[in-house]
Coordinates of C-alpha atoms in Angstrom, one line a residue:
M23 CA -67.2 24.8 -29.1
R24 CA -66.6 23.1 -32.5
L25 CA -64.9 25.4 -34.9
P26 CA -65.8 25.5 -38.6
A27 CA -63.5 23.6 -40.9
G28 CA -62.2 26.8 -42.5
G29 CA -61.5 28.3 -39.1
V30 CA -59.6 25.3 -38.1
L31 CA -57.5 25.4 -41.2
R32 CA -56.8 29.1 -40.8
T33 CA -55.8 28.5 -37.2
I34 CA -53.4 25.7 -38.1
A35 CA -51.9 27.8 -40.9
G36 CA -51.5 30.8 -38.6
V37 CA -49.9 29.0 -35.7
G38 CA -47.9 26.7 -37.9
S39 CA -46.6 29.5 -40.0
A40 CA -45.5 31.4 -36.9
A41 CA -43.6 28.4 -35.6
L42 CA -42.0 27.8 -39.0
A43 CA -41.0 31.5 -39.3
A44 CA -39.5 31.4 -35.8
Q45 CA -37.3 28.3 -36.7
A46 CA -36.3 29.8 -40.0
I47 CA -35.2 33.1 -38.3
G48 CA -33.1 31.2 -35.8
F49 CA -31.5 29.1 -38.5
A50 CA -30.8 32.2 -40.7
A51 CA -29.1 33.9 -37.7
S52 CA -26.7 31.0 -37.1
P53 CA -24.0 32.1 -39.6
L54 CA -23.7 35.4 -37.7
L55 CA -23.7 33.8 -34.3
S56 CA -21.0 31.4 -35.4
R57 CA -18.8 34.4 -36.1
L58 CA -19.6 36.2 -32.9
F59 CA -19.2 33.2 -30.5
A60 CA -16.3 30.7 -30.4
P61 CA -16.9 26.9 -30.4
D62 CA -16.2 26.7 -26.6
A63 CA -19.1 29.2 -26.0
F64 CA -21.4 27.0 -28.0
G65 CA -20.2 24.0 -26.0
R66 CA -21.0 25.6 -22.7
F67 CA -24.4 26.8 -24.0
G68 CA -25.1 23.2 -25.1
L69 CA -24.3 22.0 -21.5
L70 CA -26.6 24.6 -20.0
T71 CA -29.6 23.9 -22.3
A72 CA -29.1 20.1 -21.9
L73 CA -29.3 20.4 -18.1
T74 CA -32.2 22.9 -18.0
N75 CA -34.3 20.8 -20.5
V76 CA -34.1 17.8 -18.2
L77 CA -34.6 19.8 -14.9
A78 CA -37.6 21.6 -16.3
V79 CA -39.4 18.3 -17.1
V80 CA -38.8 17.1 -13.5
A81 CA -39.9 20.4 -12.1
L82 CA -43.3 20.4 -13.9
V83 CA -44.1 16.8 -12.7
G84 CA -46.2 16.1 -15.8
S85 CA -48.7 18.9 -15.3
N86 CA -48.2 20.3 -18.8
S87 CA -49.3 17.0 -20.3
A88 CA -52.2 16.6 -17.8
I89 CA -53.8 19.9 -18.7
F90 CA -55.1 18.5 -22.0
A91 CA -56.6 15.5 -20.2
A92 CA -58.6 17.6 -17.6
E93 CA -62.3 17.0 -17.9
S94 CA -63.4 20.4 -16.6
H95 CA -62.1 23.9 -16.6
D96 CA -61.7 24.0 -12.9
E97 CA -59.7 20.8 -13.0
A98 CA -57.5 22.2 -15.7
L99 CA -57.0 25.4 -13.6
A100 CA -56.0 23.2 -10.6
L101 CA -53.4 21.4 -12.7
L102 CA -52.1 24.8 -14.0
R103 CA -51.6 26.0 -10.5
A104 CA -50.0 22.7 -9.4
G105 CA -47.5 23.0 -12.2
L106 CA -46.6 26.6 -11.5
T107 CA -46.3 25.9 -7.8
A108 CA -44.1 22.8 -8.4
L109 CA -41.9 24.9 -10.8
A110 CA -41.4 27.7 -8.2
L111 CA -40.6 25.2 -5.5
A112 CA -38.1 23.4 -7.7
L113 CA -36.0 26.5 -8.7
L114 CA -33.6 26.5 -5.8
P115 CA -33.1 22.7 -5.8
C116 CA -32.4 22.9 -9.6
A117 CA -29.8 25.6 -9.1
A118 CA -28.3 23.6 -6.2
A119 CA -28.1 20.5 -8.4
A120 CA -26.4 22.5 -11.2
L121 CA -23.9 23.9 -8.6
A122 CA -23.1 20.4 -7.4
L123 CA -22.4 19.2 -11.0
I124 CA -20.2 22.2 -11.6
A125 CA -18.3 22.0 -8.3
F126 CA -17.6 18.3 -8.6
G127 CA -17.0 18.4 -12.3
W128 CA -19.5 15.6 -13.0
F129 CA -20.6 14.8 -16.6
G130 CA -18.3 17.5 -18.0
Y131 CA -20.0 20.4 -16.1
G132 CA -16.7 21.4 -14.6
A133 CA -16.4 23.5 -17.8
L134 CA -18.9 25.9 -16.3
E135 CA -18.3 28.4 -13.5
P136 CA -20.1 28.2 -10.1
W137 CA -22.1 31.4 -10.8
H138 CA -23.5 29.7 -14.0
A139 CA -25.7 27.7 -11.6
A140 CA -27.8 30.9 -11.3
L141 CA -28.3 30.9 -15.1
V142 CA -29.6 27.3 -14.8
G143 CA -32.2 28.4 -12.2
L144 CA -33.3 31.3 -14.3
H145 CA -33.5 29.2 -17.5
V146 CA -35.5 26.5 -15.7
A147 CA -38.0 29.2 -14.5
V148 CA -38.7 30.7 -17.9
L149 CA -38.5 27.4 -19.8
G150 CA -40.8 25.6 -17.4
A151 CA -43.3 28.5 -17.5
T152 CA -43.5 28.6 -21.3
T153 CA -43.7 24.8 -21.4
L154 CA -46.7 24.9 -19.0
L155 CA -48.5 27.9 -20.5
Q156 CA -48.2 26.7 -24.1
P157 CA -50.7 23.8 -23.6
W158 CA -52.9 26.1 -21.6
L159 CA -53.1 28.6 -24.5
A160 CA -53.9 25.7 -26.8
R161 CA -56.6 24.4 -24.5
R162 CA -58.2 27.9 -24.2
Q163 CA -57.9 28.3 -27.9
R164 CA -55.8 31.5 -27.6
Y165 CA -54.2 30.9 -30.9
R166 CA -53.1 34.4 -31.6
A167 CA -51.3 34.5 -28.4
L168 CA -49.7 31.1 -29.2
A169 CA -48.6 32.4 -32.6
R170 CA -47.3 35.6 -31.1
S171 CA -45.2 33.6 -28.6
H172 CA -43.5 31.6 -31.4
L173 CA -42.6 34.8 -33.3
T174 CA -41.5 36.6 -30.1
L175 CA -39.1 33.8 -29.3
G176 CA -37.9 33.5 -32.9
L177 CA -37.1 37.2 -33.1
L178 CA -35.8 38.1 -29.7
R179 CA -33.6 35.1 -29.0
P180 CA -31.3 35.5 -32.0
G181 CA -31.6 39.2 -31.9
G182 CA -30.5 39.4 -28.2
Q183 CA -27.7 36.8 -28.8
V184 CA -26.3 38.7 -31.7
A185 CA -26.3 42.0 -29.7
L186 CA -24.6 40.4 -26.7
G187 CA -22.2 38.6 -29.0
A188 CA -21.2 41.9 -30.6
A189 CA -20.5 43.1 -27.0
R190 CA -18.0 40.2 -26.7
L191 CA -19.8 38.6 -23.7
G192 CA -19.0 35.0 -24.9
F193 CA -21.1 32.1 -23.4
P194 CA -23.1 34.3 -21.0
G195 CA -24.3 36.3 -24.1
L196 CA -25.8 33.1 -25.5
A197 CA -27.4 32.3 -22.2
F198 CA -28.7 35.7 -21.4
G199 CA -30.1 36.1 -24.9
E200 CA -32.0 32.8 -24.5
I201 CA -33.3 33.6 -21.0
A202 CA -34.4 37.2 -21.8
A203 CA -36.3 36.0 -24.9
R204 CA -38.1 33.3 -22.9
A205 CA -38.9 35.7 -20.1
A206 CA -40.5 38.0 -22.7
V207 CA -42.5 35.1 -24.1
T208 CA -43.6 34.1 -20.5
A209 CA -44.8 37.7 -19.9
S210 CA -46.7 37.7 -23.2
M211 CA -48.4 34.3 -22.4
A212 CA -49.2 35.3 -18.9
H213 CA -50.8 38.6 -20.0
A214 CA -53.0 36.6 -22.5
V215 CA -54.4 34.4 -19.7
A216 CA -54.2 36.8 -16.8
D217 CA -57.8 36.1 -15.7
D218 CA -57.2 32.3 -15.8
L219 CA -54.1 32.7 -13.6
R220 CA -56.1 34.7 -11.0
D221 CA -58.8 32.1 -11.0
A222 CA -56.2 29.3 -10.6
W223 CA -54.8 31.0 -7.5
A224 CA -58.3 31.4 -6.1
L225 CA -58.7 27.6 -5.9
T226 CA -58.3 25.9 -2.5
A227 CA -55.3 23.6 -1.8
A228 CA -57.8 20.7 -1.5
E229 CA -59.1 21.3 -5.0
V230 CA -55.5 21.2 -6.3
R231 CA -54.7 18.0 -4.5
A232 CA -57.9 16.4 -5.7
A233 CA -56.9 17.2 -9.3
L234 CA -53.4 15.8 -8.9
R235 CA -54.9 12.6 -7.4
R236 CA -57.2 12.2 -10.4
R237 CA -54.3 12.7 -12.9
R238 CA -51.5 11.1 -10.9
H239 CA -50.7 8.8 -13.8
F240 CA -49.4 11.8 -15.6
V241 CA -47.0 12.6 -12.8
V242 CA -45.5 9.1 -13.3
F243 CA -45.9 8.3 -17.0
G244 CA -46.0 11.8 -18.4
T245 CA -42.9 12.8 -16.5
A246 CA -41.1 9.6 -17.5
T247 CA -42.0 10.0 -21.2
N248 CA -41.0 13.7 -21.3
L249 CA -37.8 13.0 -19.3
A250 CA -36.7 10.2 -21.6
N251 CA -37.3 12.3 -24.7
N252 CA -35.4 15.3 -23.2
V253 CA -32.5 13.1 -21.9
G254 CA -32.1 11.6 -25.4
T255 CA -31.9 15.1 -26.8
A256 CA -29.6 16.5 -24.1
L257 CA -27.2 13.6 -23.7
P258 CA -25.0 13.9 -26.9
P259 CA -23.4 17.3 -26.0
V260 CA -22.8 16.1 -22.5
L261 CA -21.1 12.9 -23.7
V262 CA -19.0 14.9 -26.2
T263 CA -17.9 17.3 -23.4
M264 CA -17.0 14.4 -21.1
G265 CA -14.9 12.7 -23.7
Y266 CA -13.4 15.5 -25.8
G267 CA -13.8 18.8 -24.1
V268 CA -16.0 21.9 -24.4
Q269 CA -14.7 23.1 -27.7
A270 CA -15.6 19.7 -29.3
A271 CA -19.0 20.0 -27.8
G272 CA -19.3 23.4 -29.4
L273 CA -18.6 21.9 -32.8
F274 CA -21.1 19.2 -32.2
T275 CA -23.8 21.7 -31.0
L276 CA -23.6 23.8 -34.2
T277 CA -23.6 20.6 -36.3
S278 CA -26.7 19.4 -34.5
L279 CA -28.4 22.8 -34.9
V280 CA -27.8 22.8 -38.7
M281 CA -28.9 19.2 -39.1
T282 CA -32.0 19.3 -37.0
A283 CA -33.3 22.7 -38.3
P284 CA -34.6 21.4 -41.7
I285 CA -36.0 18.3 -39.9
G286 CA -37.9 20.5 -37.5
L287 CA -39.3 22.6 -40.4
V288 CA -40.4 19.6 -42.3
Q289 CA -41.9 17.8 -39.3
K290 CA -43.9 20.9 -38.4
A291 CA -45.0 21.7 -41.9
V292 CA -45.6 18.1 -43.2
G293 CA -46.2 16.2 -40.0
D294 CA -49.3 18.1 -38.9
V295 CA -50.8 17.9 -42.4
F296 CA -50.0 14.2 -42.7
I297 CA -51.6 13.4 -39.3
G298 CA -54.8 15.2 -40.2
H299 CA -55.2 13.2 -43.4
F300 CA -54.1 10.0 -41.7
V301 CA -56.7 10.3 -38.9
E302 CA -59.4 10.6 -41.6
R303 CA -58.2 7.5 -43.5
F304 CA -57.6 5.6 -40.3
A305 CA -61.2 6.0 -39.2
A306 CA -62.6 5.1 -42.5
D307 CA -60.3 2.4 -44.0
R308 CA -57.3 1.1 -42.1
T309 CA -55.8 -0.5 -45.2
A310 CA -55.9 2.8 -47.0
A311 CA -54.4 4.5 -44.0
V312 CA -51.4 2.0 -44.0
A313 CA -50.9 2.5 -47.7
F314 CA -51.0 6.3 -47.2
L315 CA -48.4 6.0 -44.4
L316 CA -46.1 4.0 -46.5
R317 CA -46.4 6.3 -49.5
V318 CA -45.6 9.4 -47.4
A319 CA -42.7 7.6 -45.7
A320 CA -41.2 6.5 -49.0
A321 CA -41.4 10.1 -50.4
L322 CA -39.8 11.5 -47.2
F323 CA -37.0 8.8 -47.5
G324 CA -36.3 9.9 -51.1
V325 CA -36.1 13.6 -50.2
A326 CA -33.9 12.8 -47.2
L327 CA -31.5 10.7 -49.4
L328 CA -31.1 13.6 -51.8
G329 CA -30.4 16.0 -48.9
G330 CA -28.1 13.6 -47.3
L331 CA -26.1 13.2 -50.5
V332 CA -25.6 17.0 -50.7
I333 CA -24.4 17.0 -47.1
V334 CA -21.9 14.2 -47.7
L335 CA -20.4 15.8 -50.8
A336 CA -20.4 19.5 -49.7
A337 CA -20.7 19.8 -45.9
E338 CA -17.1 20.7 -45.1
P339 CA -16.7 23.5 -47.7
L340 CA -20.2 24.8 -47.1
F341 CA -19.7 25.0 -43.3
A342 CA -16.4 26.9 -43.8
L343 CA -18.1 29.3 -46.3
V344 CA -21.2 29.9 -44.3
F345 CA -20.0 29.8 -40.7
G346 CA -16.3 30.5 -41.0
E347 CA -13.1 28.5 -41.5
S348 CA -12.9 27.6 -37.9
W349 CA -16.2 25.6 -38.2
R350 CA -15.0 23.4 -41.1
P351 CA -14.6 20.3 -38.8
A352 CA -18.3 20.7 -37.9
G353 CA -19.0 20.0 -41.6
A354 CA -17.1 16.7 -41.4
L355 CA -19.3 15.8 -38.3
A356 CA -22.4 16.7 -40.3
A357 CA -21.5 14.2 -43.0
R358 CA -21.2 11.4 -40.5
L359 CA -24.6 12.2 -39.1
V360 CA -26.4 11.8 -42.5
P361 CA -27.7 8.2 -41.7
L362 CA -29.4 9.6 -38.6
F363 CA -30.7 12.6 -40.5
V364 CA -32.3 10.3 -43.1
A365 CA -33.9 8.1 -40.4
D366 CA -35.2 11.0 -38.3
F367 CA -36.5 12.9 -41.4
T368 CA -38.4 9.8 -42.5
V369 CA -39.6 8.1 -39.4
G370 CA -39.9 11.0 -37.1
T371 CA -42.2 13.0 -39.4
V372 CA -44.8 10.2 -39.4
S373 CA -44.3 9.0 -35.8
G374 CA -47.4 10.8 -34.6
V375 CA -49.5 7.9 -35.8
V376 CA -48.7 6.0 -32.6
G377 CA -50.9 8.4 -30.8
V378 CA -53.7 7.9 -33.3
A379 CA -53.4 4.2 -32.8
N380 CA -53.5 4.7 -29.0
R381 CA -50.1 3.2 -28.6
P382 CA -48.1 6.1 -27.0
Q383 CA -45.9 3.7 -25.0
W384 CA -44.0 2.9 -28.2
K385 CA -42.6 6.4 -28.1
L386 CA -41.2 5.7 -24.6
V387 CA -39.6 2.5 -26.0
F388 CA -38.0 4.5 -28.8
D389 CA -36.6 7.1 -26.3
A390 CA -35.2 4.4 -24.1
L391 CA -33.5 2.7 -27.0
R392 CA -32.1 6.1 -28.2
V393 CA -30.7 6.9 -24.7
G394 CA -29.2 3.4 -24.4
G395 CA -27.6 3.7 -27.8
L396 CA -26.0 7.0 -27.0
A397 CA -24.6 5.7 -23.7
S398 CA -23.3 2.5 -25.4
A399 CA -21.7 4.6 -28.2
S400 CA -19.9 6.7 -25.6
L401 CA -18.6 3.6 -23.8
V402 CA -17.4 2.0 -27.0
A403 CA -15.7 5.2 -28.1
A404 CA -13.9 5.5 -24.8
R405 CA -12.8 1.9 -24.7
L406 CA -11.4 2.0 -28.3
D407 CA -10.0 5.5 -27.8
L408 CA -11.9 6.8 -30.9
P409 CA -11.6 10.4 -32.1
L410 CA -14.7 12.7 -32.0
A411 CA -15.6 11.7 -35.5
G412 CA -15.8 8.0 -34.4
L413 CA -18.1 8.8 -31.6
V414 CA -20.4 10.9 -33.8
T415 CA -20.5 7.9 -36.3
L416 CA -21.6 5.6 -33.5
F417 CA -24.2 8.2 -32.4
A418 CA -25.6 8.1 -35.9
W419 CA -25.8 4.4 -36.3
T420 CA -27.2 3.6 -32.9
G421 CA -29.8 6.3 -33.6
V422 CA -30.6 4.6 -36.9
L423 CA -31.1 1.3 -35.1
A424 CA -33.5 2.9 -32.6
Y425 CA -35.5 4.5 -35.5
L426 CA -35.7 1.1 -37.4
V427 CA -37.2 -0.5 -34.3
Y428 CA -39.5 2.5 -34.0
A429 CA -40.6 2.1 -37.6
V430 CA -41.5 -1.6 -36.9
L431 CA -43.5 -0.5 -33.8
I432 CA -45.3 2.2 -35.8
R433 CA -46.4 -0.3 -38.4
R434 CA -47.5 -2.7 -35.6
A435 CA -49.4 0.1 -33.9
V436 CA -51.3 1.0 -37.0
L437 CA -52.2 -2.7 -37.8
A438 CA -53.2 -3.5 -34.2
P439 CA -54.4 -0.3 -32.5
R440 CA -55.4 -0.3 -28.9
P441 CA -59.1 0.3 -28.3
P442 CA -59.9 3.3 -26.1
S443 CA -60.3 2.6 -22.4
P444 CA -64.0 2.2 -21.3
A445 CA -65.5 5.1 -19.5
P446 CA -65.6 4.6 -15.7

């Protein structure tokens, strides 16, 4: 059913405001968390989330992306059941993979204890469930439930972590706070679509297999795209741990949180509005759409430069003041990440246009370049025996290079969009 324009705007404002509030609450809680948890706790938490973000993508086998493409309600139900089944079957292998990484000390995971593999399995379960149910809520237009899930996570995660940090639980406090909050969100989402879940489980295995066959390209390409994106996000703390230890990874994890929080807020608040206006212009006048894209990108670049200048001049004393003196070195790392901050703030906010131009493969190219750049930076830093600051500088500039290529691809996509595939 087509919603009235006012209803659409109210829905976007409601869900968007909830997402922004959740991110803002988490960011506001970070000074308190930095005083309750030592850098090594943040480092171990970064390793945990890096691994679970990758494993959850593999466990869902692209079903979360395929739900939007389903042509009928029954097909979508079949894909939902397939995703939940695949997730359940993957939990023990995911925990076993984590245990192997810990036992053999691969990729820096020797910093975790064997029982932490159980935390990986639990986190994959709740992260995978929320990742799958979120697009289902959107497809079913359960926008209040979607907004409630954002706020629940935004309130319970930092609240639980602060309480467990006050109990001096260390790294497990960060992990249990995250897992408990996502479990609450999963329960809330499942309650909102309880009837759909019952209907999904009433389908026959043959119907589920038929839906998977029809959407098998999502299993391959959807999984590959999501995996490349999550690997690019997860790789830096792993590489830092491998080269410099878990305490250095903790410094980098907090630095990344502080640098990416404002980017996430802007990309959510500005990006969605920009795409809405861009789609309208792109359909009516492609030249006007390109001009609009360039104007917005130029404005974002100017804002990012001003923010970057503040970070370069004041990051170290600000980090020491806000997070505590022990986190002053994280401010120095933040200053070195400014070029990447500017590129991400500018290009990332408008990158949704590749979907409008029907060129989603350019996102996969960008993710591949980003992962390759991170790996190359780590190899160079190890060969030259660079300090942590040197590795972070290389992270920043290889990321900038990937974003520059992405900017060229975005312009190319807008100027030469791919026509939609003909109906079979």
